mmCIF file of C-alpha atoms and ligand atoms in Angstrom:
data_model
loop_
_atom_site.group_PDB
_atom_site.id
_atom_site.type_symbol
_atom_site.label_atom_id
_atom_site.label_comp_id
_atom_site.label_asym_id
_atom_site.label_seq_id
_atom_site.Cartn_x
_atom_site.Cartn_y
_atom_site.Cartn_z
ATOM 1 C CA UNK A 1 93.675 77.681 90.475
ATOM 2 C CA UNK A 2 96.988 79.154 90.220
ATOM 3 C CA UNK A 3 99.124 78.679 93.372
ATOM 4 C CA UNK A 4 99.724 81.733 95.640
ATOM 5 C CA UNK A 5 103.235 82.746 96.946
ATOM 6 C CA UNK A 6 104.046 86.283 99.983
ATOM 7 C CA UNK A 7 106.579 87.107 100.355
ATOM 8 C CA UNK A 8 106.553 89.574 103.833
ATOM 9 C CA UNK A 9 109.378 92.485 103.440
ATOM 10 C CA UNK A 10 109.666 94.042 99.663
ATOM 11 C CA UNK A 11 112.690 95.010 100.359
ATOM 12 C CA UNK A 12 115.717 94.373 98.149
ATOM 13 C CA UNK A 13 115.582 90.129 98.631
ATOM 14 C CA UNK A 14 112.016 90.363 98.468
ATOM 15 C CA UNK A 15 111.356 92.092 95.225
ATOM 16 C CA UNK A 16 114.091 89.695 93.520
ATOM 17 C CA UNK A 17 112.491 86.641 95.023
ATOM 18 C CA UNK A 18 109.375 87.882 93.221
ATOM 19 C CA UNK A 19 111.551 88.495 89.878
ATOM 20 C CA UNK A 20 112.365 85.911 89.650
ATOM 21 C CA UNK A 21 108.991 83.592 90.743
ATOM 22 C CA UNK A 22 107.074 85.704 88.083
ATOM 23 C CA UNK A 23 109.915 84.950 85.300
ATOM 24 C CA UNK A 24 109.018 80.879 85.936
ATOM 25 C CA UNK A 25 104.915 81.581 86.350
ATOM 26 C CA UNK A 26 105.454 79.557 89.393
ATOM 27 C CA UNK A 27 102.243 81.310 90.973
ATOM 28 C CA UNK A 28 100.184 84.499 91.739
ATOM 29 C CA UNK A 29 102.608 86.556 94.159
ATOM 30 C CA UNK A 30 101.572 89.163 97.100
ATOM 31 C CA UNK A 31 104.887 91.381 97.857
ATOM 32 C CA UNK A 32 104.198 92.777 101.592
ATOM 33 C CA UNK A 33 105.367 95.720 103.278
ATOM 34 C CA UNK A 34 105.883 98.072 106.078
ATOM 35 C CA UNK A 35 106.893 101.369 103.784
ATOM 36 C CA UNK A 36 103.704 102.649 102.326
ATOM 37 C CA UNK A 37 103.091 102.307 98.967
ATOM 38 C CA UNK A 38 105.964 100.696 97.958
ATOM 39 C CA UNK A 39 105.142 97.113 97.884
ATOM 40 C CA UNK A 40 102.294 98.223 95.536
ATOM 41 C CA UNK A 41 104.814 100.755 93.530
ATOM 42 C CA UNK A 42 106.561 97.112 92.928
ATOM 43 C CA UNK A 43 103.968 95.050 92.545
ATOM 44 C CA UNK A 44 102.169 97.134 89.548
ATOM 45 C CA UNK A 45 105.850 97.846 87.975
ATOM 46 C CA UNK A 46 106.439 93.617 87.725
ATOM 47 C CA UNK A 47 102.628 92.690 86.431
ATOM 48 C CA UNK A 48 102.926 95.365 84.391
ATOM 49 C CA UNK A 49 106.474 93.729 83.170
ATOM 50 C CA UNK A 50 104.407 90.278 82.864
ATOM 51 C CA UNK A 51 103.110 91.057 79.085
ATOM 52 C CA UNK A 52 106.833 91.330 78.054
ATOM 53 C CA UNK A 53 107.738 88.861 78.747
ATOM 54 C CA UNK A 54 104.502 86.153 78.388
ATOM 55 C CA UNK A 55 103.980 85.573 81.866
ATOM 56 C CA UNK A 56 100.210 85.189 83.504
ATOM 57 C CA UNK A 57 101.265 85.644 86.786
ATOM 58 C CA UNK A 58 98.766 88.320 89.196
ATOM 59 C CA UNK A 59 101.579 89.958 91.656
ATOM 60 C CA UNK A 60 99.785 92.611 94.031
ATOM 61 C CA UNK A 61 101.429 94.375 96.601
ATOM 62 C CA UNK A 62 100.203 95.519 100.480
ATOM 63 C CA UNK A 63 100.344 97.082 103.991
ATOM 64 C CA UNK A 64 98.249 94.321 105.809
ATOM 65 C CA UNK A 65 98.127 90.478 105.580
ATOM 66 C CA UNK A 66 94.452 90.366 104.487
ATOM 67 C CA UNK A 67 96.009 89.762 100.791
ATOM 68 C CA UNK A 68 98.313 87.387 101.896
ATOM 69 C CA UNK A 69 95.166 85.180 103.412
ATOM 70 C CA UNK A 70 95.202 80.814 101.673
ATOM 71 C CA UNK A 71 98.668 81.539 100.390
ATOM 72 C CA UNK A 72 100.765 77.505 99.695
ATOM 73 C CA UNK A 73 104.332 79.504 100.298
ATOM 74 C CA UNK A 74 104.654 82.316 102.916
ATOM 75 C CA UNK A 75 108.947 83.671 101.593
ATOM 76 C CA UNK A 76 110.083 85.893 105.378
ATOM 77 C CA UNK A 77 112.938 88.188 104.058
ATOM 78 C CA UNK A 78 111.683 91.070 106.596
ATOM 79 C CA UNK A 79 114.394 92.550 108.516
ATOM 80 C CA UNK A 80 117.185 94.787 108.804
ATOM 81 C CA UNK A 81 120.180 93.175 106.134
ATOM 82 C CA UNK A 82 123.486 93.854 107.590
ATOM 83 C CA UNK A 83 125.961 97.036 106.978
ATOM 84 C CA UNK A 84 129.773 96.933 106.618
ATOM 85 C CA UNK A 85 131.443 95.458 109.461
ATOM 86 C CA UNK A 86 128.717 93.234 111.159
ATOM 87 C CA UNK A 87 128.150 90.045 111.457
ATOM 88 C CA UNK A 88 124.837 88.091 110.826
ATOM 89 C CA UNK A 89 124.190 87.756 114.765
ATOM 90 C CA UNK A 90 124.191 91.502 115.254
ATOM 91 C CA UNK A 91 121.044 91.922 113.812
ATOM 92 C CA UNK A 92 119.274 88.908 116.319
ATOM 93 C CA UNK A 93 116.793 91.394 118.612
ATOM 94 C CA UNK A 94 116.153 93.452 116.369
ATOM 95 C CA UNK A 95 115.056 91.080 113.418
ATOM 96 C CA UNK A 96 113.555 88.507 115.755
ATOM 97 C CA UNK A 97 111.118 91.011 117.218
ATOM 98 C CA UNK A 98 110.077 91.576 113.205
ATOM 99 C CA UNK A 99 110.036 87.937 112.027
ATOM 100 C CA UNK A 100 107.702 87.001 115.098
ATOM 101 C CA UNK A 101 105.513 89.333 114.325
ATOM 102 C CA UNK A 102 105.251 88.153 110.344
ATOM 103 C CA UNK A 103 105.017 84.139 111.867
ATOM 104 C CA UNK A 104 102.242 85.255 113.950
ATOM 105 C CA UNK A 105 100.398 87.107 111.579
ATOM 106 C CA UNK A 106 100.787 85.076 108.529
ATOM 107 C CA UNK A 107 100.409 81.245 110.023
ATOM 108 C CA UNK A 108 96.420 83.084 111.164
ATOM 109 C CA UNK A 109 95.525 83.865 107.311
ATOM 110 C CA UNK A 110 97.510 80.789 105.741
ATOM 111 C CA UNK A 111 97.494 77.672 108.192
ATOM 112 C CA UNK A 112 98.608 75.262 105.896
ATOM 113 C CA UNK A 113 101.215 77.238 104.359
ATOM 114 C CA UNK A 114 105.253 76.239 103.455
ATOM 115 C CA UNK A 115 107.291 78.849 105.503
ATOM 116 C CA UNK A 116 111.092 79.631 103.176
ATOM 117 C CA UNK A 117 112.940 82.487 104.965
ATOM 118 C CA UNK A 118 116.012 84.396 105.082
ATOM 119 C CA UNK A 119 116.053 86.976 107.487
ATOM 120 C CA UNK A 120 119.764 86.572 109.301
ATOM 121 C CA UNK A 121 120.478 85.380 111.455
ATOM 122 C CA UNK A 122 119.063 82.457 108.712
ATOM 123 C CA UNK A 123 119.148 79.873 111.460
ATOM 124 C CA UNK A 124 117.911 81.073 113.975
ATOM 125 C CA UNK A 125 115.077 83.223 112.249
ATOM 126 C CA UNK A 126 114.300 79.916 110.918
ATOM 127 C CA UNK A 127 113.845 78.575 114.587
ATOM 128 C CA UNK A 128 111.565 81.086 115.627
ATOM 129 C CA UNK A 129 109.457 81.003 112.802
ATOM 130 C CA UNK A 130 108.881 77.147 113.315
ATOM 131 C CA UNK A 131 108.146 78.643 117.387
ATOM 132 C CA UNK A 132 105.570 80.890 116.339
ATOM 133 C CA UNK A 133 103.832 79.212 113.373
ATOM 134 C CA UNK A 134 103.425 76.127 115.606
ATOM 135 C CA UNK A 135 103.544 74.338 112.363
ATOM 136 C CA UNK A 136 105.305 71.128 112.340
ATOM 137 C CA UNK A 137 109.230 71.322 111.375
ATOM 138 C CA UNK A 138 109.224 69.588 107.739
ATOM 139 C CA UNK A 139 106.844 72.956 106.971
ATOM 140 C CA UNK A 140 109.755 75.343 108.028
ATOM 141 C CA UNK A 141 112.358 75.751 105.893
ATOM 142 C CA UNK A 142 115.268 78.388 105.557
ATOM 143 C CA UNK A 143 117.197 79.156 102.646
ATOM 144 C CA UNK A 144 121.335 79.600 103.528
ATOM 145 C CA UNK A 145 122.768 77.085 101.453
ATOM 146 C CA UNK A 146 121.750 77.123 98.100
ATOM 147 C CA UNK A 147 123.194 80.297 98.692
ATOM 148 C CA UNK A 148 126.720 79.482 100.264
ATOM 149 C CA UNK A 149 127.106 76.226 97.667
ATOM 150 C CA UNK A 150 126.174 78.772 94.959
ATOM 151 C CA UNK A 151 129.122 81.437 95.849
ATOM 152 C CA UNK A 152 131.090 78.201 96.001
ATOM 153 C CA UNK A 153 130.255 77.257 92.585
ATOM 154 C CA UNK A 154 130.788 80.620 90.596
ATOM 155 C CA UNK A 155 134.112 80.563 92.486
ATOM 156 C CA UNK A 156 135.078 76.947 91.889
ATOM 157 C CA UNK A 157 134.474 77.910 88.186
ATOM 158 C CA UNK A 158 135.922 81.294 87.582
ATOM 159 C CA UNK A 159 138.901 79.196 89.025
ATOM 160 C CA UNK A 160 139.211 76.249 86.520
ATOM 161 C CA UNK A 161 137.026 77.981 83.775
ATOM 162 C CA UNK A 162 134.602 75.098 83.817
ATOM 163 C CA UNK A 163 130.739 75.248 83.290
ATOM 164 C CA UNK A 164 129.197 76.010 86.513
ATOM 165 C CA UNK A 165 126.260 73.175 85.339
ATOM 166 C CA UNK A 166 129.440 70.826 86.171
ATOM 167 C CA UNK A 167 130.367 72.625 89.851
ATOM 168 C CA UNK A 168 128.451 70.607 92.902
ATOM 169 C CA UNK A 169 129.485 72.013 95.769
ATOM 170 C CA UNK A 170 128.108 71.799 99.474
ATOM 171 C CA UNK A 171 128.178 73.977 102.288
ATOM 172 C CA UNK A 172 126.925 72.383 105.386
ATOM 173 C CA UNK A 173 126.787 74.079 108.594
ATOM 174 C CA UNK A 174 124.801 77.820 110.479
ATOM 175 C CA UNK A 175 125.107 80.663 107.866
ATOM 176 C CA UNK A 176 127.924 82.147 109.097
ATOM 177 C CA UNK A 177 131.907 82.898 108.950
ATOM 178 C CA UNK A 178 131.569 78.942 110.090
ATOM 179 C CA UNK A 179 130.235 77.445 107.755
ATOM 180 C CA UNK A 180 131.525 73.904 106.503
ATOM 181 C CA UNK A 181 132.430 73.893 102.994
ATOM 182 C CA UNK A 182 132.786 70.340 102.017
ATOM 183 C CA UNK A 183 135.520 69.537 99.488
ATOM 184 C CA UNK A 184 135.726 66.498 99.675
ATOM 185 C CA UNK A 185 132.121 65.882 98.297
ATOM 186 C CA UNK A 186 132.403 69.006 96.243
ATOM 187 C CA UNK A 187 133.340 67.558 92.869
ATOM 188 C CA UNK A 188 133.480 68.876 89.015
ATOM 189 C CA UNK A 189 131.784 66.265 87.200
ATOM 190 C CA UNK A 190 132.327 63.636 89.733
ATOM 191 C CA UNK A 191 135.290 63.841 90.094
ATOM 192 C CA UNK A 192 136.216 65.883 94.176
ATOM 193 C CA UNK A 193 137.923 69.110 94.620
ATOM 194 C CA UNK A 194 140.679 68.478 96.360
ATOM 195 C CA UNK A 195 141.735 66.423 93.826
ATOM 196 C CA UNK A 196 141.927 68.455 91.442
ATOM 197 C CA UNK A 197 142.863 72.083 93.128
ATOM 198 C CA UNK A 198 145.651 72.815 94.831
ATOM 199 C CA UNK A 199 145.679 73.054 98.786
ATOM 200 C CA UNK A 200 146.449 76.677 99.211
ATOM 201 C CA UNK A 201 143.669 77.545 96.027
ATOM 202 C CA UNK A 202 141.223 75.224 97.598
ATOM 203 C CA UNK A 203 141.759 77.169 100.993
ATOM 204 C CA UNK A 204 141.608 80.143 99.760
ATOM 205 C CA UNK A 205 138.063 79.031 97.642
ATOM 206 C CA UNK A 206 136.852 77.129 101.567
ATOM 207 C CA UNK A 207 137.241 81.024 102.459
ATOM 208 C CA UNK A 208 135.879 83.127 99.604
ATOM 209 C CA UNK A 209 133.128 80.879 100.192
ATOM 210 C CA UNK A 210 132.744 81.702 104.687
ATOM 211 C CA UNK A 211 132.968 85.430 103.620
ATOM 212 C CA UNK A 212 130.573 85.695 100.256
ATOM 213 C CA UNK A 213 128.008 87.693 102.066
ATOM 214 C CA UNK A 214 130.274 90.456 103.881
ATOM 215 C CA UNK A 215 132.220 90.521 100.899
ATOM 216 C CA UNK A 216 129.170 91.647 98.833
ATOM 217 C CA UNK A 217 127.681 94.042 101.944
ATOM 218 C CA UNK A 218 131.504 96.082 101.984
ATOM 219 C CA UNK A 219 131.250 96.337 98.221
ATOM 220 C CA UNK A 220 127.129 97.393 98.131
ATOM 221 C CA UNK A 221 127.847 99.944 101.487
ATOM 222 C CA UNK A 222 124.236 99.860 101.386
ATOM 223 C CA UNK A 223 122.573 96.368 102.361
ATOM 224 C CA UNK A 224 123.509 92.724 101.180
ATOM 225 C CA UNK A 225 123.196 90.526 98.980
ATOM 226 C CA UNK A 226 119.916 89.814 97.047
ATOM 227 C CA UNK A 227 120.388 88.632 93.472
ATOM 228 C CA UNK A 228 121.983 84.799 94.524
ATOM 229 C CA UNK A 229 120.038 84.435 98.081
ATOM 230 C CA UNK A 230 116.212 85.455 96.663
ATOM 231 C CA UNK A 231 117.356 82.814 93.038
ATOM 232 C CA UNK A 232 118.012 80.146 95.817
ATOM 233 C CA UNK A 233 114.241 80.799 97.411
ATOM 234 C CA UNK A 234 112.976 80.796 93.832
ATOM 235 C CA UNK A 235 114.467 76.776 93.334
ATOM 236 C CA UNK A 236 113.173 76.271 96.557
ATOM 237 C CA UNK A 237 109.851 77.171 96.372
ATOM 238 C CA UNK A 238 109.887 75.494 92.607
ATOM 239 C CA UNK A 239 111.025 72.099 94.556
ATOM 240 C CA UNK A 240 108.011 72.328 96.683
ATOM 241 C CA UNK A 241 104.656 73.288 94.250
ATOM 242 C CA UNK A 242 106.410 70.951 91.237
ATOM 243 C CA UNK A 243 106.929 68.454 94.653
ATOM 244 C CA UNK A 244 110.023 67.817 92.736
ATOM 245 C CA UNK A 245 112.248 66.051 95.192
ATOM 246 C CA UNK A 246 114.540 67.984 94.981
ATOM 247 C CA UNK A 247 118.105 67.620 97.921
ATOM 248 C CA UNK A 248 120.074 71.071 98.154
ATOM 249 C CA UNK A 249 121.648 72.648 100.874
ATOM 250 C CA UNK A 250 118.596 73.726 103.795
ATOM 251 C CA UNK A 251 118.279 75.279 107.212
ATOM 252 C CA UNK A 252 116.593 71.646 108.453
ATOM 253 C CA UNK A 253 114.853 70.888 111.476
ATOM 254 C CA UNK A 254 117.471 68.529 112.593
ATOM 255 C CA UNK A 255 116.493 65.265 114.797
ATOM 256 C CA UNK A 256 119.406 63.573 115.603
ATOM 257 C CA UNK A 257 121.040 63.717 112.204
ATOM 258 C CA UNK A 258 125.187 64.844 111.885
ATOM 259 C CA UNK A 259 124.406 63.865 115.982
ATOM 260 C CA UNK A 260 122.152 67.451 117.043
ATOM 261 C CA UNK A 261 118.979 67.936 118.235
ATOM 262 C CA UNK A 262 116.453 70.840 118.640
ATOM 263 C CA UNK A 263 118.255 73.506 116.193
ATOM 264 C CA UNK A 264 117.586 74.582 112.972
ATOM 265 C CA UNK A 265 120.594 74.318 110.784
ATOM 266 C CA UNK A 266 122.194 73.761 107.263
ATOM 267 C CA UNK A 267 122.435 69.902 105.695
ATOM 268 C CA UNK A 268 121.595 68.339 102.578
ATOM 269 C CA UNK A 269 117.452 67.971 102.446
ATOM 270 C CA UNK A 270 114.683 66.919 100.083
ATOM 271 C CA UNK A 271 112.195 68.870 99.519
ATOM 272 C CA UNK A 272 108.623 68.482 97.620
ATOM 273 C CA UNK A 273 105.015 69.468 98.451
ATOM 274 C CA UNK A 274 104.735 68.306 102.186
ATOM 275 C CA UNK A 275 107.871 70.111 102.859
ATOM 276 C CA UNK A 276 111.000 68.702 104.372
ATOM 277 C CA UNK A 277 111.177 65.387 103.099
ATOM 278 C CA UNK A 278 114.195 64.122 104.385
ATOM 279 C CA UNK A 279 117.365 65.480 105.665
ATOM 280 C CA UNK A 280 120.605 63.617 103.890
ATOM 281 C CA UNK A 281 123.604 62.558 105.547
ATOM 282 C CA UNK A 282 127.222 62.446 104.731
ATOM 283 C CA UNK A 283 130.025 60.200 105.734
ATOM 284 C CA UNK A 284 132.213 63.189 107.944
ATOM 285 C CA UNK A 285 135.382 62.528 108.940
ATOM 286 C CA UNK A 286 136.377 64.101 112.258
ATOM 287 C CA UNK A 287 137.840 66.892 111.236
ATOM 288 C CA UNK A 288 134.242 67.736 109.404
ATOM 289 C CA UNK A 289 132.068 66.916 112.137
ATOM 290 C CA UNK A 290 134.957 68.921 114.296
ATOM 291 C CA UNK A 291 134.170 72.104 112.361
ATOM 292 C CA UNK A 292 129.943 71.454 112.007
ATOM 293 C CA UNK A 293 130.102 70.953 115.682
ATOM 294 C CA UNK A 294 131.049 74.286 116.367
ATOM 295 C CA UNK A 295 129.279 76.078 113.330
ATOM 296 C CA UNK A 296 126.389 74.334 115.428
ATOM 297 C CA UNK A 297 127.153 75.519 119.105
ATOM 298 C CA UNK A 298 127.358 78.843 117.924
ATOM 299 C CA UNK A 299 123.931 78.436 116.191
ATOM 300 C CA UNK A 300 122.111 77.020 120.170
ATOM 301 C CA UNK A 301 123.651 79.966 121.737
ATOM 302 C CA UNK A 302 121.845 82.861 119.398
ATOM 303 C CA UNK A 303 118.690 80.544 119.640
ATOM 304 C CA UNK A 304 118.976 80.560 123.432
ATOM 305 C CA UNK A 305 119.208 84.388 123.592
ATOM 306 C CA UNK A 306 115.349 84.527 122.450
ATOM 307 C CA UNK A 307 114.288 82.717 125.548
ATOM 308 C CA UNK A 308 111.725 80.535 123.015
HETATM 309 N N1 APR B 401 106.950 94.015 107.520
HETATM 310 C C1 APR B 401 106.657 93.940 106.772
HETATM 311 N N2 APR B 401 108.369 93.892 106.190
HETATM 312 C C2 APR B 401 108.978 95.418 107.231
HETATM 313 C C3 APR B 401 109.074 94.530 108.197
HETATM 314 C C4 APR B 401 107.924 94.476 109.089
HETATM 315 N N3 APR B 401 107.470 94.355 110.323
HETATM 316 N N4 APR B 401 110.198 95.390 109.465
HETATM 317 C C5 APR B 401 110.377 95.528 107.989
HETATM 318 N N5 APR B 401 110.560 95.010 106.870
HETATM 319 C C6 APR B 401 110.696 95.379 105.479
HETATM 320 C C7 APR B 401 111.511 96.622 105.215
HETATM 321 O O1 APR B 401 110.883 97.558 105.086
HETATM 322 C C8 APR B 401 112.348 96.586 103.744
HETATM 323 O O2 APR B 401 111.762 96.877 103.345
HETATM 324 O O3 APR B 401 112.086 94.204 104.985
HETATM 325 C C9 APR B 401 112.475 94.976 103.895
HETATM 326 C C10 APR B 401 114.148 93.755 104.071
HETATM 327 O O4 APR B 401 114.024 94.490 103.132
HETATM 328 P P1 APR B 401 115.645 95.400 102.530
HETATM 329 O O5 APR B 401 116.393 96.131 103.428
HETATM 330 O O6 APR B 401 116.085 95.608 101.294
HETATM 331 O O7 APR B 401 116.636 93.676 103.122
HETATM 332 P P2 APR B 401 117.103 93.046 102.438
HETATM 333 O O8 APR B 401 118.319 92.772 101.880
HETATM 334 O O9 APR B 401 116.073 92.256 101.255
HETATM 335 O O10 APR B 401 117.240 91.634 103.291
HETATM 336 C C11 APR B 401 116.164 91.531 104.458
HETATM 337 O O11 APR B 401 117.230 89.258 104.266
HETATM 338 O O12 APR B 401 119.880 88.228 103.434
HETATM 339 C C12 APR B 401 118.645 88.484 104.815
HETATM 340 O O13 APR B 401 120.721 89.837 105.807
HETATM 341 C C13 APR B 401 119.072 89.587 105.282
HETATM 342 O O14 APR B 401 117.676 90.020 107.437
HETATM 343 C C14 APR B 401 117.819 90.555 106.547
HETATM 344 C C15 APR B 401 116.784 90.428 105.175
#
């Protein structure tokens, strides 16, 4: 039997995730949204593309949760995106209400699912999903680190004219402007970035990475990024469904790693069939640890606002 991935929120990121997943023929897909007809229309359109690309995948759209029953993975993208001038944290109250309800409705029907959250503010919404589903922490994670690291990789590739495949970047911390791009651990074909790029160029790339989401929001004017975030989710789904033991940066539950406890936070994590198999700890210097701590304080303060 094919695997099943339900995506709640069939807007820009949700439907683009469905597109990436269908193209990889990873699973049957269910798209759920509150807007009548929209998930059904997008699902049918995508279904009709399958003969062209030669993939056998069933795509279903719905305004209710029944078709999500027995999902292997639930992806949550429901909620509001940012408008120009807004920070991700400005979305907290509205999106908490939406994500809380989505988590309750889906877990009833798919008690064994693994959850991947995308709705912002990401680390806080992932924590909320973990609480509302009552799942073990390794079965709930958020997508942010792949995106932030991919942005940094893209900027390094543009700067150096080297293939993106040769560029490894690692961005840790909360998914906000205080995220922590690691310049000593990031590298081009094994050579650390801080040995290749002059300090001012490196600093410019770090700054552009931190503000990467905002750059897209100001260009789009309505809505936020969707291709790259959705590609990040697809990579996580693939790692889980294929039990790849793939290490990617993700928002994961911290249990002492990096000196942090009881928050969801961006760190390299190994993903496989059971969800998060392991959180990887880099050796960080004082400056990197201080930046990570600052980022964690911001996430913890927002989690506290939820009064869970
Ligand atoms: N149940 C299901 N779907 C919902 C609900 C709900 N309770 N509330 C809102 N939605 C749907 C909206 O109808 C919309 O189609 O969520 C979808 C969100 O899609 P977009 O507005 O296109 O936003 P998107 O760009 O996909 O971003 C979604 O992900 O990256 C984050 O910051 C972003 O929080 C935002 C989320």
